[in-house]
JSON list of C-alpha atoms in Angstrom, two decimals:
[
{"chain": "A", "resi": 1, "resn": "ARG", "atom": "CA", "xyz": [-0.33, -0.29, -0.03]},
{"chain": "A", "resi": 2, "resn": "GLU", "atom": "CA", "xyz": [2.93, 1.90, 0.67]},
{"chain": "A", "resi": 3, "resn": "ALA", "atom": "CA", "xyz": [4.27, 2.14, -2.55]},
{"chain": "A", "resi": 4, "resn": "LEU", "atom": "CA", "xyz": [0.87, 3.15, -4.13]},
{"chain": "A", "resi": 5, "resn": "ALA", "atom": "CA", "xyz": [0.38, 5.99, -1.85]},
{"chain": "A", "resi": 6, "resn": "ALA", "atom": "CA", "xyz": [4.31, 7.02, -3.20]},
{"chain": "A", "resi": 7, "resn": "ASP", "atom": "CA", "xyz": [3.58, 6.11, -6.83]},
{"chain": "A", "resi": 8, "resn": "ILE", "atom": "CA", "xyz": [0.12, 8.16, -6.71]},
{"chain": "A", "resi": 9, "resn": "VAL", "atom": "CA", "xyz": [1.65, 11.16, -4.85]},
{"chain": "A", "resi": 10, "resn": "ARG", "atom": "CA", "xyz": [4.84, 11.56, -7.41]},
{"chain": "A", "resi": 11, "resn": "GLU", "atom": "CA", "xyz": [2.37, 10.97, -10.58]},
{"chain": "A", "resi": 12, "resn": "THR", "atom": "CA", "xyz": [0.04, 13.83, -9.30]},
{"chain": "A", "resi": 13, "resn": "THR", "atom": "CA", "xyz": [2.79, 16.57, -7.85]},
{"chain": "A", "resi": 14, "resn": "LEU", "atom": "CA", "xyz": [2.88, 19.41, -10.13]},
{"chain": "A", "resi": 15, "resn": "ARG", "atom": "CA", "xyz": [6.78, 21.08, -10.55]},
{"chain": "A", "resi": 16, "resn": "GLY", "atom": "CA", "xyz": [6.78, 24.28, -9.15]},
{"chain": "A", "resi": 17, "resn": "GLU", "atom": "CA", "xyz": [7.65, 27.70, -9.71]},
{"chain": "A", "resi": 18, "resn": "ASP", "atom": "CA", "xyz": [5.36, 27.47, -13.08]},
{"chain": "A", "resi": 19, "resn": "LEU", "atom": "CA", "xyz": [3.45, 30.83, -11.03]},
{"chain": "A", "resi": 20, "resn": "ARG", "atom": "CA", "xyz": [4.91, 33.88, -11.30]},
{"chain": "A", "resi": 21, "resn": "VAL", "atom": "CA", "xyz": [3.95, 36.47, -8.35]},
{"chain": "A", "resi": 22, "resn": "THR", "atom": "CA", "xyz": [4.74, 39.81, -9.06]},
{"chain": "A", "resi": 23, "resn": "LEU", "atom": "CA", "xyz": [4.56, 42.27, -5.75]},
{"chain": "A", "resi": 24, "resn": "ASN", "atom": "CA", "xyz": [4.71, 46.49, -5.33]},
{"chain": "A", "resi": 25, "resn": "ARG", "atom": "CA", "xyz": [6.91, 46.95, -2.78]},
{"chain": "A", "resi": 26, "resn": "PRO", "atom": "CA", "xyz": [6.05, 50.56, -2.80]},
{"chain": "A", "resi": 27, "resn": "VAL", "atom": "CA", "xyz": [2.68, 50.20, -2.14]},
{"chain": "A", "resi": 28, "resn": "ALA", "atom": "CA", "xyz": [3.30, 47.62, 0.40]},
{"chain": "A", "resi": 29, "resn": "ALA", "atom": "CA", "xyz": [5.53, 50.30, 2.44]},
{"chain": "A", "resi": 30, "resn": "SER", "atom": "CA", "xyz": [2.83, 52.97, 1.92]},
{"chain": "A", "resi": 31, "resn": "PRO", "atom": "CA", "xyz": [0.54, 54.39, 4.61]},
{"chain": "A", "resi": 32, "resn": "ASP", "atom": "CA", "xyz": [-2.26, 53.57, 3.38]},
{"chain": "A", "resi": 33, "resn": "ALA", "atom": "CA", "xyz": [-1.10, 49.47, 3.49]},
{"chain": "A", "resi": 34, "resn": "GLU", "atom": "CA", "xyz": [-1.81, 49.95, 7.27]},
{"chain": "A", "resi": 35, "resn": "ARG", "atom": "CA", "xyz": [-5.64, 50.60, 6.68]},
{"chain": "A", "resi": 36, "resn": "ASN", "atom": "CA", "xyz": [-5.95, 47.80, 4.04]},
{"chain": "A", "resi": 37, "resn": "ALA", "atom": "CA", "xyz": [-3.98, 44.44, 4.04]},
{"chain": "A", "resi": 38, "resn": "PHE", "atom": "CA", "xyz": [-4.85, 43.20, 0.90]},
{"chain": "A", "resi": 39, "resn": "ARG", "atom": "CA", "xyz": [-1.70, 45.80, -0.08]},
{"chain": "A", "resi": 40, "resn": "THR", "atom": "CA", "xyz": [1.07, 44.43, 2.26]},
{"chain": "A", "resi": 41, "resn": "LEU", "atom": "CA", "xyz": [3.25, 41.95, 0.01]},
{"chain": "A", "resi": 42, "resn": "PHE", "atom": "CA", "xyz": [1.05, 38.90, 2.30]},
{"chain": "A", "resi": 43, "resn": "GLY", "atom": "CA", "xyz": [-2.27, 40.66, 0.74]},
{"chain": "A", "resi": 44, "resn": "GLN", "atom": "CA", "xyz": [-0.43, 40.74, -2.75]},
{"chain": "A", "resi": 45, "resn": "THR", "atom": "CA", "xyz": [0.17, 37.32, -2.55]},
{"chain": "A", "resi": 46, "resn": "PHE", "atom": "CA", "xyz": [-2.61, 35.94, -0.88]},
{"chain": "A", "resi": 47, "resn": "LEU", "atom": "CA", "xyz": [-4.53, 37.63, -3.64]},
{"chain": "A", "resi": 48, "resn": "VAL", "atom": "CA", "xyz": [-2.48, 35.81, -6.18]},
{"chain": "A", "resi": 49, "resn": "LEU", "atom": "CA", "xyz": [-2.66, 32.21, -4.47]},
{"chain": "A", "resi": 50, "resn": "ARG", "atom": "CA", "xyz": [-6.07, 32.55, -3.14]},
{"chain": "A", "resi": 51, "resn": "ALA", "atom": "CA", "xyz": [-7.16, 32.29, -7.03]},
{"chain": "A", "resi": 52, "resn": "GLN", "atom": "CA", "xyz": [-4.37, 29.18, -7.59]},
{"chain": "A", "resi": 53, "resn": "HIS", "atom": "CA", "xyz": [-5.94, 25.47, -8.03]},
{"chain": "A", "resi": 54, "resn": "PRO", "atom": "CA", "xyz": [-5.29, 23.67, -4.92]},
{"chain": "A", "resi": 55, "resn": "ARG", "atom": "CA", "xyz": [-3.26, 21.08, -6.71]},
{"chain": "A", "resi": 56, "resn": "LEU", "atom": "CA", "xyz": [-0.49, 24.12, -6.99]},
{"chain": "A", "resi": 57, "resn": "PHE", "atom": "CA", "xyz": [0.59, 23.30, -3.62]},
{"chain": "A", "resi": 58, "resn": "ARG", "atom": "CA", "xyz": [1.28, 19.84, -4.32]},
{"chain": "A", "resi": 59, "resn": "VAL", "atom": "CA", "xyz": [4.76, 20.95, -5.88]},
{"chain": "A", "resi": 60, "resn": "ALA", "atom": "CA", "xyz": [8.04, 19.55, -4.88]},
{"chain": "A", "resi": 61, "resn": "GLY", "atom": "CA", "xyz": [9.72, 23.20, -4.43]},
{"chain": "A", "resi": 62, "resn": "ARG", "atom": "CA", "xyz": [9.33, 26.12, -4.15]},
{"chain": "A", "resi": 63, "resn": "PHE", "atom": "CA", "xyz": [5.46, 27.11, -5.59]},
{"chain": "A", "resi": 64, "resn": "TRP", "atom": "CA", "xyz": [6.35, 30.19, -7.06]},
{"chain": "A", "resi": 65, "resn": "THR", "atom": "CA", "xyz": [8.83, 32.65, -8.14]},
{"chain": "A", "resi": 66, "resn": "VAL", "atom": "CA", "xyz": [8.66, 36.51, -7.51]},
{"chain": "A", "resi": 67, "resn": "VAL", "atom": "CA", "xyz": [9.23, 39.53, -9.21]},
{"chain": "A", "resi": 68, "resn": "PHE", "atom": "CA", "xyz": [9.14, 42.70, -7.90]},
{"chain": "A", "resi": 69, "resn": "ALA", "atom": "CA", "xyz": [7.49, 45.22, -10.01]},
{"chain": "A", "resi": 70, "resn": "GLY", "atom": "CA", "xyz": [10.22, 47.74, -11.21]},
{"chain": "A", "resi": 71, "resn": "GLU", "atom": "CA", "xyz": [13.09, 46.55, -9.71]},
{"chain": "A", "resi": 72, "resn": "GLY", "atom": "CA", "xyz": [14.49, 43.98, -12.45]},
{"chain": "A", "resi": 73, "resn": "ALA", "atom": "CA", "xyz": [15.57, 41.29, -10.04]},
{"chain": "A", "resi": 74, "resn": "GLU", "atom": "CA", "xyz": [15.98, 37.79, -11.28]},
{"chain": "A", "resi": 75, "resn": "ASP", "atom": "CA", "xyz": [14.24, 35.00, -8.68]},
{"chain": "A", "resi": 76, "resn": "VAL", "atom": "CA", "xyz": [17.46, 32.17, -8.25]},
{"chain": "A", "resi": 77, "resn": "GLY", "atom": "CA", "xyz": [16.58, 32.31, -4.99]},
{"chain": "A", "resi": 78, "resn": "GLY", "atom": "CA", "xyz": [17.36, 35.66, -3.79]},
{"chain": "A", "resi": 79, "resn": "PRO", "atom": "CA", "xyz": [14.00, 37.25, -4.08]},
{"chain": "A", "resi": 80, "resn": "PHE", "atom": "CA", "xyz": [11.66, 34.16, -3.14]},
{"chain": "A", "resi": 81, "resn": "ARG", "atom": "CA", "xyz": [13.65, 34.57, 0.50]},
{"chain": "A", "resi": 82, "resn": "GLU", "atom": "CA", "xyz": [13.61, 38.04, 0.28]},
{"chain": "A", "resi": 83, "resn": "HIS", "atom": "CA", "xyz": [9.93, 37.51, 0.20]},
{"chain": "A", "resi": 84, "resn": "LEU", "atom": "CA", "xyz": [9.15, 35.22, 2.73]},
{"chain": "A", "resi": 85, "resn": "THR", "atom": "CA", "xyz": [11.44, 37.50, 5.09]},
{"chain": "A", "resi": 86, "resn": "ALA", "atom": "CA", "xyz": [9.26, 39.99, 4.44]},
{"chain": "A", "resi": 87, "resn": "LEU", "atom": "CA", "xyz": [5.36, 38.24, 5.15]},
{"chain": "A", "resi": 88, "resn": "VAL", "atom": "CA", "xyz": [7.17, 36.84, 8.88]},
{"chain": "A", "resi": 89, "resn": "ALA", "atom": "CA", "xyz": [7.97, 40.20, 9.17]},
{"chain": "A", "resi": 90, "resn": "GLU", "atom": "CA", "xyz": [4.67, 41.49, 8.39]},
{"chain": "A", "resi": 91, "resn": "LEU", "atom": "CA", "xyz": [3.00, 39.21, 10.40]},
{"chain": "A", "resi": 92, "resn": "GLN", "atom": "CA", "xyz": [5.02, 39.68, 13.16]},
{"chain": "A", "resi": 93, "resn": "ARG", "atom": "CA", "xyz": [4.22, 43.26, 13.40]},
{"chain": "A", "resi": 94, "resn": "ALA", "atom": "CA", "xyz": [0.35, 42.99, 12.64]},
{"chain": "A", "resi": 95, "resn": "PRO", "atom": "CA", "xyz": [-1.91, 42.58, 15.82]},
{"chain": "A", "resi": 96, "resn": "PRO", "atom": "CA", "xyz": [-4.32, 39.97, 16.27]},
{"chain": "A", "resi": 97, "resn": "PRO", "atom": "CA", "xyz": [-7.79, 40.48, 14.37]},
{"chain": "A", "resi": 98, "resn": "GLY", "atom": "CA", "xyz": [-9.96, 41.67, 16.76]},
{"chain": "A", "resi": 99, "resn": "ALA", "atom": "CA", "xyz": [-7.43, 43.15, 19.05]},
{"chain": "A", "resi": 100, "resn": "ASP", "atom": "CA", "xyz": [-7.69, 46.59, 20.81]},
{"chain": "A", "resi": 101, "resn": "ALA", "atom": "CA", "xyz": [-4.58, 49.13, 19.34]},
{"chain": "A", "resi": 102, "resn": "GLY", "atom": "CA", "xyz": [-4.16, 50.24, 23.23]},
{"chain": "A", "resi": 103, "resn": "ASP", "atom": "CA", "xyz": [-3.89, 46.39, 24.19]},
{"chain": "A", "resi": 104, "resn": "ASP", "atom": "CA", "xyz": [0.09, 45.58, 24.74]}
]
């Protein structure tokens, strides 16, 4: 059974990096991004990924490549890692849903 399951997973796994996520860092850095979560890098990423078929997430490698709009960086790993670092930083800064601004 284990071999059959491994064969099924192998045959249904997609090749990663076919999806390009274009992100706009100036928009994410604008004061408006604090009021509109979809303008953050996390929000921009979410808008692209939520429209994808769930099968996209069954890849053996990276899900997507990253392009920073207007920056000309080629994603051979650096922009992708920088993107993930920025996503984590945004999530760490964000207050939990329903939290009052005065609660610390």
